[in-house]
């Protein structure tokens, strides 16, 4: 089943006294670009998270946001970086003295500066901590993929509908093509009768000219290839594998065959059908940009 490149998933759980929240969201991108944002003390698990994202999707710009509340966890200790806190306090006093400001340095103010308060965890618990976090990442990715699957099925349904429309236009082109030859033969005969008046008209010449015209405007090869492309596109969409790039190439081929039909035809109706086909092809191309 096809998946969209855009999606969102959220996972949250309380494990071993820690509260984990993981959010995954993605937008269209030509390749996979994964960015993980997490607290500094959990950077050790970043590679594991990226591997899980790579297993879940192959394309898109994916952002993973991780927040962890470890205040109630066992084996965790909050310490004060006293040298850094003293540096911040001294700098604030310099500001107060230099600009005649009130010296209102408080504990709450100092605690908000980066790395003044540090969370220390037992080294022997890193593996367990990583496993806990990754389990929540897996939950978020599962919901993320559920959303992408639902959106992908809607996109696939719309593409199938447009392929049906294109196939209907091809049928009209196939039905109209022989008529253009008959009409050309009739116009050619009328023109020769007008020019030659009572002179005997060479019927074989008429047949030869009509045959040459028929060969020139024949679109049988193009319509056969188009139907083959349509069938291949439907098969790709239903295959369950990432198909965005393959479909993009196939749509280029469909557009090329349509351009050939338009260039061959000298009939207004076929030209109109060609324009309608190109319009549908462009709509399919836009939808494919959203597929993984």
PDB file of C-alpha atoms in Angstrom:
ATOM      1  CA  UNK A   1       0.000   0.000   0.000  1.00  0.00           C
ATOM      2  CA  UNK A   2       1.358   3.410  -0.984  1.00  0.00           C
ATOM      3  CA  UNK A   3       2.243   5.890   1.748  1.00  0.00           C
ATOM      4  CA  UNK A   4       2.282   9.656   1.793  1.00  0.00           C
ATOM      5  CA  UNK A   5       5.521  11.452   2.605  1.00  0.00           C
ATOM      6  CA  UNK A   6       3.667  13.789   4.966  1.00  0.00           C
ATOM      7  CA  UNK A   7       2.559  12.523   8.355  1.00  0.00           C
ATOM      8  CA  UNK A   8       2.497  12.989  12.114  1.00  0.00           C
ATOM      9  CA  UNK A   9       2.694  10.589  15.033  1.00  0.00           C
ATOM     10  CA  UNK A  10       2.945  11.027  18.790  1.00  0.00           C
ATOM     11  CA  UNK A  11       3.950   8.537  21.442  1.00  0.00           C
ATOM     12  CA  UNK A  12       4.066   9.040  25.190  1.00  0.00           C
ATOM     13  CA  UNK A  13       4.636   6.784  28.178  1.00  0.00           C
ATOM     14  CA  UNK A  14       5.906   6.758  31.753  1.00  0.00           C
ATOM     15  CA  UNK A  15       8.589   4.101  32.165  1.00  0.00           C
ATOM     16  CA  UNK A  16      10.728   3.538  35.268  1.00  0.00           C
ATOM     17  CA  UNK A  17       9.717   6.899  36.690  1.00  0.00           C
ATOM     18  CA  UNK A  18      10.552   8.838  33.523  1.00  0.00           C
ATOM     19  CA  UNK A  19       7.967  10.559  31.348  1.00  0.00           C
ATOM     20  CA  UNK A  20       8.749  10.263  27.605  1.00  0.00           C
ATOM     21  CA  UNK A  21       7.051  12.193  24.802  1.00  0.00           C
ATOM     22  CA  UNK A  22       8.096  11.593  21.180  1.00  0.00           C
ATOM     23  CA  UNK A  23       6.634  13.444  18.204  1.00  0.00           C
ATOM     24  CA  UNK A  24       7.418  12.547  14.585  1.00  0.00           C
ATOM     25  CA  UNK A  25       6.401  14.690  11.632  1.00  0.00           C
ATOM     26  CA  UNK A  26       7.493  14.838   8.004  1.00  0.00           C
ATOM     27  CA  UNK A  27       7.051  16.811   4.798  1.00  0.00           C
ATOM     28  CA  UNK A  28       7.965  16.105   1.186  1.00  0.00           C
ATOM     29  CA  UNK A  29      11.609  15.745   0.267  1.00  0.00           C
ATOM     30  CA  UNK A  30      13.462  14.092  -2.580  1.00  0.00           C
ATOM     31  CA  UNK A  31      15.533  11.961  -0.211  1.00  0.00           C
ATOM     32  CA  UNK A  32      15.344  10.940   3.450  1.00  0.00           C
ATOM     33  CA  UNK A  33      16.502  13.737   5.749  1.00  0.00           C
ATOM     34  CA  UNK A  34      16.094  12.902   9.437  1.00  0.00           C
ATOM     35  CA  UNK A  35      16.663  15.417  12.216  1.00  0.00           C
ATOM     36  CA  UNK A  36      16.412  14.394  15.894  1.00  0.00           C
ATOM     37  CA  UNK A  37      15.941  17.026  18.603  1.00  0.00           C
ATOM     38  CA  UNK A  38      16.326  15.760  22.163  1.00  0.00           C
ATOM     39  CA  UNK A  39      17.758  16.865  25.529  1.00  0.00           C
ATOM     40  CA  UNK A  40      21.535  16.955  25.541  1.00  0.00           C
ATOM     41  CA  UNK A  41      21.858  14.159  28.086  1.00  0.00           C
ATOM     42  CA  UNK A  42      20.020  11.793  25.726  1.00  0.00           C
ATOM     43  CA  UNK A  43      22.146  12.376  22.624  1.00  0.00           C
ATOM     44  CA  UNK A  44      23.617   8.896  23.052  1.00  0.00           C
ATOM     45  CA  UNK A  45      20.378   7.425  21.692  1.00  0.00           C
ATOM     46  CA  UNK A  46      20.185   9.647  18.579  1.00  0.00           C
ATOM     47  CA  UNK A  47      21.689   7.055  16.224  1.00  0.00           C
ATOM     48  CA  UNK A  48      19.242   4.408  17.409  1.00  0.00           C
ATOM     49  CA  UNK A  49      16.343   6.757  16.729  1.00  0.00           C
ATOM     50  CA  UNK A  50      17.588   7.543  13.212  1.00  0.00           C
ATOM     51  CA  UNK A  51      17.906   3.831  12.408  1.00  0.00           C
ATOM     52  CA  UNK A  52      14.301   3.323  13.437  1.00  0.00           C
ATOM     53  CA  UNK A  53      13.188   6.210  11.229  1.00  0.00           C
ATOM     54  CA  UNK A  54      15.122   4.727   8.297  1.00  0.00           C
ATOM     55  CA  UNK A  55      13.279   1.457   8.838  1.00  0.00           C
ATOM     56  CA  UNK A  56       9.930   3.236   8.836  1.00  0.00           C
ATOM     57  CA  UNK A  57      10.331   5.467   5.770  1.00  0.00           C
ATOM     58  CA  UNK A  58      12.601   5.953   2.751  1.00  0.00           C
ATOM     59  CA  UNK A  59      11.828   9.538   1.692  1.00  0.00           C
ATOM     60  CA  UNK A  60      10.828  12.829   3.284  1.00  0.00           C
ATOM     61  CA  UNK A  61      12.163  15.448   5.669  1.00  0.00           C
ATOM     62  CA  UNK A  62      11.504  13.838   9.045  1.00  0.00           C
ATOM     63  CA  UNK A  63      11.755  15.717  12.352  1.00  0.00           C
ATOM     64  CA  UNK A  64      11.739  13.794  15.637  1.00  0.00           C
ATOM     65  CA  UNK A  65      11.122  15.764  18.842  1.00  0.00           C
ATOM     66  CA  UNK A  66      11.926  14.048  22.141  1.00  0.00           C
ATOM     67  CA  UNK A  67      11.182  15.386  25.617  1.00  0.00           C
ATOM     68  CA  UNK A  68      11.992  13.504  28.808  1.00  0.00           C
ATOM     69  CA  UNK A  69      11.031  14.317  32.396  1.00  0.00           C
ATOM     70  CA  UNK A  70      13.432  12.421  34.680  1.00  0.00           C
ATOM     71  CA  UNK A  71      12.622  14.202  37.918  1.00  0.00           C
ATOM     72  CA  UNK A  72      10.932  11.130  39.417  1.00  0.00           C
ATOM     73  CA  UNK A  73      13.325   8.531  38.072  1.00  0.00           C
ATOM     74  CA  UNK A  74      15.458   6.387  40.328  1.00  0.00           C
ATOM     75  CA  UNK A  75      19.218   6.735  40.039  1.00  0.00           C
ATOM     76  CA  UNK A  76      18.936  10.324  38.833  1.00  0.00           C
ATOM     77  CA  UNK A  77      20.511  13.245  40.660  1.00  0.00           C
ATOM     78  CA  UNK A  78      20.207  16.950  39.921  1.00  0.00           C
ATOM     79  CA  UNK A  79      23.421  18.882  40.640  1.00  0.00           C
ATOM     80  CA  UNK A  80      24.472  22.511  40.441  1.00  0.00           C
ATOM     81  CA  UNK A  81      27.304  23.591  38.213  1.00  0.00           C
ATOM     82  CA  UNK A  82      28.618  26.056  40.785  1.00  0.00           C
ATOM     83  CA  UNK A  83      31.481  27.604  38.735  1.00  0.00           C
ATOM     84  CA  UNK A  84      29.106  28.304  35.867  1.00  0.00           C
ATOM     85  CA  UNK A  85      26.425  29.687  38.198  1.00  0.00           C
ATOM     86  CA  UNK A  86      29.016  31.970  39.832  1.00  0.00           C
ATOM     87  CA  UNK A  87      30.099  33.246  36.394  1.00  0.00           C
ATOM     88  CA  UNK A  88      26.496  34.055  35.482  1.00  0.00           C
ATOM     89  CA  UNK A  89      25.968  35.810  38.844  1.00  0.00           C
ATOM     90  CA  UNK A  90      29.147  37.886  38.433  1.00  0.00           C
ATOM     91  CA  UNK A  91      28.180  38.877  34.886  1.00  0.00           C
ATOM     92  CA  UNK A  92      24.721  39.975  36.035  1.00  0.00           C
ATOM     93  CA  UNK A  93      26.258  42.100  38.818  1.00  0.00           C
ATOM     94  CA  UNK A  94      28.531  43.779  36.253  1.00  0.00           C
ATOM     95  CA  UNK A  95      25.453  44.630  34.184  1.00  0.00           C
ATOM     96  CA  UNK A  96      23.693  46.034  37.233  1.00  0.00           C
ATOM     97  CA  UNK A  97      26.720  48.163  38.192  1.00  0.00           C
ATOM     98  CA  UNK A  98      27.477  49.386  34.668  1.00  0.00           C
ATOM     99  CA  UNK A  99      23.937  50.466  33.833  1.00  0.00           C
ATOM    100  CA  UNK A 100      22.709  51.498  37.278  1.00  0.00           C
ATOM    101  CA  UNK A 101      20.196  48.641  37.397  1.00  0.00           C
ATOM    102  CA  UNK A 102      18.671  46.964  40.410  1.00  0.00           C
ATOM    103  CA  UNK A 103      20.635  43.886  41.439  1.00  0.00           C
ATOM    104  CA  UNK A 104      17.783  41.345  41.526  1.00  0.00           C
ATOM    105  CA  UNK A 105      19.670  38.117  40.925  1.00  0.00           C
ATOM    106  CA  UNK A 106      17.555  35.239  42.264  1.00  0.00           C
ATOM    107  CA  UNK A 107      17.735  31.461  42.414  1.00  0.00           C
ATOM    108  CA  UNK A 108      14.941  31.081  39.882  1.00  0.00           C
ATOM    109  CA  UNK A 109      16.768  33.407  37.477  1.00  0.00           C
ATOM    110  CA  UNK A 110      20.102  31.576  37.742  1.00  0.00           C
ATOM    111  CA  UNK A 111      18.454  28.166  37.396  1.00  0.00           C
ATOM    112  CA  UNK A 112      17.075  29.097  33.975  1.00  0.00           C
ATOM    113  CA  UNK A 113      20.510  29.639  32.439  1.00  0.00           C
ATOM    114  CA  UNK A 114      21.783  26.729  30.291  1.00  0.00           C
ATOM    115  CA  UNK A 115      23.553  23.898  32.149  1.00  0.00           C
ATOM    116  CA  UNK A 116      23.425  25.530  35.585  1.00  0.00           C
ATOM    117  CA  UNK A 117      21.312  22.593  36.740  1.00  0.00           C
ATOM    118  CA  UNK A 118      22.552  19.246  35.464  1.00  0.00           C
ATOM    119  CA  UNK A 119      20.843  15.863  35.521  1.00  0.00           C
ATOM    120  CA  UNK A 120      23.181  13.010  36.323  1.00  0.00           C
ATOM    121  CA  UNK A 121      22.131   9.406  35.771  1.00  0.00           C
ATOM    122  CA  UNK A 122      23.791   6.152  36.683  1.00  0.00           C
ATOM    123  CA  UNK A 123      26.085   4.960  33.912  1.00  0.00           C
ATOM    124  CA  UNK A 124      24.916   1.360  34.271  1.00  0.00           C
ATOM    125  CA  UNK A 125      21.339   2.426  33.337  1.00  0.00           C
ATOM    126  CA  UNK A 126      22.076   3.808  29.867  1.00  0.00           C
ATOM    127  CA  UNK A 127      21.057   0.644  28.037  1.00  0.00           C
ATOM    128  CA  UNK A 128      17.768   0.429  29.895  1.00  0.00           C
ATOM    129  CA  UNK A 129      17.142   4.129  29.366  1.00  0.00           C
ATOM    130  CA  UNK A 130      17.819   3.790  25.635  1.00  0.00           C
ATOM    131  CA  UNK A 131      15.455   0.811  25.413  1.00  0.00           C
ATOM    132  CA  UNK A 132      12.698   2.743  27.204  1.00  0.00           C
ATOM    133  CA  UNK A 133      13.078   5.749  24.931  1.00  0.00           C
ATOM    134  CA  UNK A 134      13.197   3.633  21.755  1.00  0.00           C
ATOM    135  CA  UNK A 135       9.996   1.833  22.739  1.00  0.00           C
ATOM    136  CA  UNK A 136       8.213   5.203  22.793  1.00  0.00           C
ATOM    137  CA  UNK A 137       9.867   6.148  19.491  1.00  0.00           C
ATOM    138  CA  UNK A 138       8.483   2.922  18.004  1.00  0.00           C
ATOM    139  CA  UNK A 139       5.009   3.842  19.237  1.00  0.00           C
ATOM    140  CA  UNK A 140       5.233   7.303  17.658  1.00  0.00           C
ATOM    141  CA  UNK A 141       6.511   5.826  14.381  1.00  0.00           C
ATOM    142  CA  UNK A 142       3.686   3.295  14.317  1.00  0.00           C
ATOM    143  CA  UNK A 143       1.094   6.076  14.590  1.00  0.00           C
ATOM    144  CA  UNK A 144       3.072   8.162  12.106  1.00  0.00           C
ATOM    145  CA  UNK A 145       2.969   5.337   9.558  1.00  0.00           C
ATOM    146  CA  UNK A 146      -0.738   4.768  10.191  1.00  0.00           C
ATOM    147  CA  UNK A 147      -1.413   8.367   9.219  1.00  0.00           C
ATOM    148  CA  UNK A 148       0.869   8.148   6.173  1.00  0.00           C
ATOM    149  CA  UNK A 149      -0.887   4.971   5.051  1.00  0.00           C
ATOM    150  CA  UNK A 150      -4.341   6.566   5.280  1.00  0.00           C
ATOM    151  CA  UNK A 151      -3.181   9.633   3.377  1.00  0.00           C
ATOM    152  CA  UNK A 152      -1.330   7.468   0.850  1.00  0.00           C
ATOM    153  CA  UNK A 153      -4.471   5.441   0.123  1.00  0.00           C
ATOM    154  CA  UNK A 154      -6.407   8.648  -0.544  1.00  0.00           C
ATOM    155  CA  UNK A 155      -3.675   9.789  -2.939  1.00  0.00           C
ATOM    156  CA  UNK A 156      -3.612   6.389  -4.640  1.00  0.00           C
ATOM    157  CA  UNK A 157      -7.391   6.421  -5.057  1.00  0.00           C
ATOM    158  CA  UNK A 158      -7.239   9.845  -6.663  1.00  0.00           C
ATOM    159  CA  UNK A 159      -4.438   8.754  -9.015  1.00  0.00           C
ATOM    160  CA  UNK A 160      -6.401   5.631 -10.024  1.00  0.00           C
ATOM    161  CA  UNK A 161      -9.395   7.823 -10.821  1.00  0.00           C
ATOM    162  CA  UNK A 162      -7.282  10.081 -13.020  1.00  0.00           C
ATOM    163  CA  UNK A 163      -5.760   7.049 -14.786  1.00  0.00           C
ATOM    164  CA  UNK A 164      -9.306   5.889 -15.573  1.00  0.00           C
ATOM    165  CA  UNK A 165     -10.038   9.335 -17.021  1.00  0.00           C
ATOM    166  CA  UNK A 166      -6.887   9.180 -19.144  1.00  0.00           C
ATOM    167  CA  UNK A 167      -7.815   5.721 -20.411  1.00  0.00           C
ATOM    168  CA  UNK A 168     -11.234   7.015 -21.407  1.00  0.00           C
ATOM    169  CA  UNK A 169      -9.572   9.821 -23.398  1.00  0.00           C
ATOM    170  CA  UNK A 170      -7.321   7.253 -25.104  1.00  0.00           C
ATOM    171  CA  UNK A 171     -10.416   5.269 -26.129  1.00  0.00           C
ATOM    172  CA  UNK A 172     -11.880   8.422 -27.658  1.00  0.00           C
ATOM    173  CA  UNK A 173      -8.637   9.077 -29.549  1.00  0.00           C
ATOM    174  CA  UNK A 174      -8.666   5.512 -30.886  1.00  0.00           C
ATOM    175  CA  UNK A 175     -12.274   5.878 -32.007  1.00  0.00           C
ATOM    176  CA  UNK A 176     -11.662   9.246 -33.617  1.00  0.00           C
ATOM    177  CA  UNK A 177      -8.410   8.387 -35.440  1.00  0.00           C
ATOM    178  CA  UNK A 178      -9.977   6.303 -38.305  1.00  0.00           C
ATOM    179  CA  UNK A 179     -12.564   9.020 -38.867  1.00  0.00           C
ATOM    180  CA  UNK A 180      -9.835  11.583 -39.516  1.00  0.00           C
ATOM    181  CA  UNK A 181      -8.513   9.440 -42.365  1.00  0.00           C
ATOM    182  CA  UNK A 182     -11.991   9.027 -43.893  1.00  0.00           C
ATOM    183  CA  UNK A 183     -12.636  12.762 -43.602  1.00  0.00           C
ATOM    184  CA  UNK A 184      -9.247  13.535 -45.167  1.00  0.00           C
ATOM    185  CA  UNK A 185     -10.033  11.205 -48.088  1.00  0.00           C
ATOM    186  CA  UNK A 186     -13.403  12.894 -48.606  1.00  0.00           C
ATOM    187  CA  UNK A 187     -11.846  16.383 -48.508  1.00  0.00           C
ATOM    188  CA  UNK A 188      -9.099  15.297 -50.918  1.00  0.00           C
ATOM    189  CA  UNK A 189     -11.631  13.838 -53.363  1.00  0.00           C
ATOM    190  CA  UNK A 190     -13.789  16.964 -53.214  1.00  0.00           C
ATOM    191  CA  UNK A 191     -10.780  19.200 -53.816  1.00  0.00           C
ATOM    192  CA  UNK A 192      -9.619  17.194 -56.822  1.00  0.00           C
ATOM    193  CA  UNK A 193     -13.128  17.160 -58.296  1.00  0.00           C
ATOM    194  CA  UNK A 194     -13.238  20.928 -57.926  1.00  0.00           C
ATOM    195  CA  UNK A 195      -9.841  21.423 -59.537  1.00  0.00           C
ATOM    196  CA  UNK A 196     -10.166  18.856 -62.317  1.00  0.00           C
ATOM    197  CA  UNK A 197     -13.855  19.512 -63.098  1.00  0.00           C
ATOM    198  CA  UNK A 198     -14.890  16.994 -65.767  1.00  0.00           C
ATOM    199  CA  UNK A 199     -11.501  15.325 -66.006  1.00  0.00           C
ATOM    200  CA  UNK A 200     -11.331  11.698 -64.886  1.00  0.00           C
ATOM    201  CA  UNK A 201     -10.015  11.409 -61.303  1.00  0.00           C
ATOM    202  CA  UNK A 202      -7.373   8.766 -60.594  1.00  0.00           C
ATOM    203  CA  UNK A 203      -8.915   6.752 -57.745  1.00  0.00           C
ATOM    204  CA  UNK A 204      -5.633   4.969 -57.048  1.00  0.00           C
ATOM    205  CA  UNK A 205      -3.960   8.319 -56.417  1.00  0.00           C
ATOM    206  CA  UNK A 206      -6.655   9.148 -53.912  1.00  0.00           C
ATOM    207  CA  UNK A 207      -6.119   5.829 -52.159  1.00  0.00           C
ATOM    208  CA  UNK A 208      -2.347   6.334 -52.124  1.00  0.00           C
ATOM    209  CA  UNK A 209      -2.617   9.826 -50.636  1.00  0.00           C
ATOM    210  CA  UNK A 210      -5.107   8.602 -48.040  1.00  0.00           C
ATOM    211  CA  UNK A 211      -2.802   5.718 -47.118  1.00  0.00           C
ATOM    212  CA  UNK A 212       0.157   8.074 -46.707  1.00  0.00           C
ATOM    213  CA  UNK A 213      -1.928  10.365 -44.523  1.00  0.00           C
ATOM    214  CA  UNK A 214      -3.175   7.439 -42.447  1.00  0.00           C
ATOM    215  CA  UNK A 215       0.391   6.289 -41.821  1.00  0.00           C
ATOM    216  CA  UNK A 216       1.426   9.806 -40.862  1.00  0.00           C
ATOM    217  CA  UNK A 217      -1.331  10.342 -38.297  1.00  0.00           C
ATOM    218  CA  UNK A 218      -1.559   6.774 -36.947  1.00  0.00           C
ATOM    219  CA  UNK A 219      -1.424   6.736 -33.145  1.00  0.00           C
ATOM    220  CA  UNK A 220      -1.863   2.991 -32.579  1.00  0.00           C
ATOM    221  CA  UNK A 221       1.633   2.507 -31.163  1.00  0.00           C
ATOM    222  CA  UNK A 222       1.255   5.428 -28.793  1.00  0.00           C
ATOM    223  CA  UNK A 223      -2.158   4.332 -27.487  1.00  0.00           C
ATOM    224  CA  UNK A 224      -0.953   0.756 -26.941  1.00  0.00           C
ATOM    225  CA  UNK A 225       2.036   2.027 -24.945  1.00  0.00           C
ATOM    226  CA  UNK A 226      -0.197   4.369 -22.968  1.00  0.00           C
ATOM    227  CA  UNK A 227      -2.494   1.528 -21.940  1.00  0.00           C
ATOM    228  CA  UNK A 228       0.570  -0.465 -20.904  1.00  0.00           C
ATOM    229  CA  UNK A 229       1.816   2.482 -18.819  1.00  0.00           C
ATOM    230  CA  UNK A 230      -1.597   2.846 -17.151  1.00  0.00           C
ATOM    231  CA  UNK A 231      -1.634  -0.831 -16.176  1.00  0.00           C
ATOM    232  CA  UNK A 232       1.927  -0.584 -14.841  1.00  0.00           C
ATOM    233  CA  UNK A 233       1.053   2.503 -12.784  1.00  0.00           C
ATOM    234  CA  UNK A 234      -1.937   0.740 -11.202  1.00  0.00           C
ATOM    235  CA  UNK A 235       0.246  -2.255 -10.375  1.00  0.00           C
ATOM    236  CA  UNK A 236       2.878  -0.026  -8.762  1.00  0.00           C
ATOM    237  CA  UNK A 237       0.305   1.768  -6.618  1.00  0.00           C
ATOM    238  CA  UNK A 238      -1.114  -1.510  -5.338  1.00  0.00           C
ATOM    239  CA  UNK A 239       2.281  -3.124  -4.774  1.00  0.00           C
ATOM    240  CA  UNK A 240       2.913  -1.820  -1.268  1.00  0.00           C
ATOM    241  CA  UNK A 241       6.459  -0.612  -1.983  1.00  0.00           C
ATOM    242  CA  UNK A 242       7.741   2.999  -2.197  1.00  0.00           C
ATOM    243  CA  UNK A 243       6.754   4.055  -5.721  1.00  0.00           C
ATOM    244  CA  UNK A 244       7.087   7.847  -5.850  1.00  0.00           C
ATOM    245  CA  UNK A 245      10.251   7.981  -7.970  1.00  0.00           C
ATOM    246  CA  UNK A 246       9.180   5.148 -10.278  1.00  0.00           C
ATOM    247  CA  UNK A 247       5.783   6.721 -10.859  1.00  0.00           C
ATOM    248  CA  UNK A 248       7.399  10.067 -11.562  1.00  0.00           C
ATOM    249  CA  UNK A 249       9.444   8.483 -14.360  1.00  0.00           C
ATOM    250  CA  UNK A 250       6.398   6.606 -15.696  1.00  0.00           C
ATOM    251  CA  UNK A 251       4.343   9.793 -15.812  1.00  0.00           C
ATOM    252  CA  UNK A 252       7.109  11.393 -17.900  1.00  0.00           C
ATOM    253  CA  UNK A 253       6.700   8.534 -20.389  1.00  0.00           C
ATOM    254  CA  UNK A 254       2.913   8.966 -20.393  1.00  0.00           C
ATOM    255  CA  UNK A 255       3.370  12.662 -21.080  1.00  0.00           C
ATOM    256  CA  UNK A 256       5.816  11.920 -23.904  1.00  0.00           C
ATOM    257  CA  UNK A 257       3.376   9.559 -25.637  1.00  0.00           C
ATOM    258  CA  UNK A 258       0.612  12.140 -25.273  1.00  0.00           C
ATOM    259  CA  UNK A 259       2.813  14.825 -26.834  1.00  0.00           C
ATOM    260  CA  UNK A 260       3.460  12.499 -29.775  1.00  0.00           C
ATOM    261  CA  UNK A 261      -0.279  11.989 -30.280  1.00  0.00           C
ATOM    262  CA  UNK A 262      -0.822  15.756 -30.227  1.00  0.00           C
ATOM    263  CA  UNK A 263       1.985  16.367 -32.732  1.00  0.00           C
ATOM    264  CA  UNK A 264       0.738  13.693 -35.127  1.00  0.00           C
ATOM    265  CA  UNK A 265      -2.876  14.703 -35.202  1.00  0.00           C
ATOM    266  CA  UNK A 266      -4.236  17.384 -37.494  1.00  0.00           C
ATOM    267  CA  UNK A 267      -7.733  16.916 -36.101  1.00  0.00           C
ATOM    268  CA  UNK A 268      -9.273  19.465 -33.741  1.00  0.00           C
ATOM    269  CA  UNK A 269     -11.060  16.828 -31.675  1.00  0.00           C
ATOM    270  CA  UNK A 270      -7.881  14.800 -31.106  1.00  0.00           C
ATOM    271  CA  UNK A 271      -6.043  18.028 -30.274  1.00  0.00           C
ATOM    272  CA  UNK A 272      -8.724  18.837 -27.688  1.00  0.00           C
ATOM    273  CA  UNK A 273      -8.447  15.350 -26.193  1.00  0.00           C
ATOM    274  CA  UNK A 274      -4.672  15.762 -26.047  1.00  0.00           C
ATOM    275  CA  UNK A 275      -5.026  18.972 -24.057  1.00  0.00           C
ATOM    276  CA  UNK A 276      -7.414  17.269 -21.623  1.00  0.00           C
ATOM    277  CA  UNK A 277      -4.978  14.375 -21.221  1.00  0.00           C
ATOM    278  CA  UNK A 278      -2.057  16.695 -20.478  1.00  0.00           C
ATOM    279  CA  UNK A 279      -4.166  18.437 -17.849  1.00  0.00           C
ATOM    280  CA  UNK A 280      -4.890  15.122 -16.098  1.00  0.00           C
ATOM    281  CA  UNK A 281      -1.239  14.079 -16.368  1.00  0.00           C
ATOM    282  CA  UNK A 282      -0.153  17.271 -14.617  1.00  0.00           C
ATOM    283  CA  UNK A 283      -2.626  16.587 -11.791  1.00  0.00           C
ATOM    284  CA  UNK A 284      -1.198  13.077 -11.395  1.00  0.00           C
ATOM    285  CA  UNK A 285       2.331  14.484 -11.366  1.00  0.00           C
ATOM    286  CA  UNK A 286       1.395  16.841  -8.509  1.00  0.00           C
ATOM    287  CA  UNK A 287      -0.097  13.999  -6.471  1.00  0.00           C
ATOM    288  CA  UNK A 288       2.921  11.760  -7.029  1.00  0.00           C
ATOM    289  CA  UNK A 289       5.157  14.395  -5.425  1.00  0.00           C
ATOM    290  CA  UNK A 290       3.413  13.525  -2.140  1.00  0.00           C
ATOM    291  CA  UNK A 291       4.012   9.764  -2.374  1.00  0.00           C
ATOM    292  CA  UNK A 292       6.932   8.003  -0.731  1.00  0.00           C
TER     293      UNK A 292
END
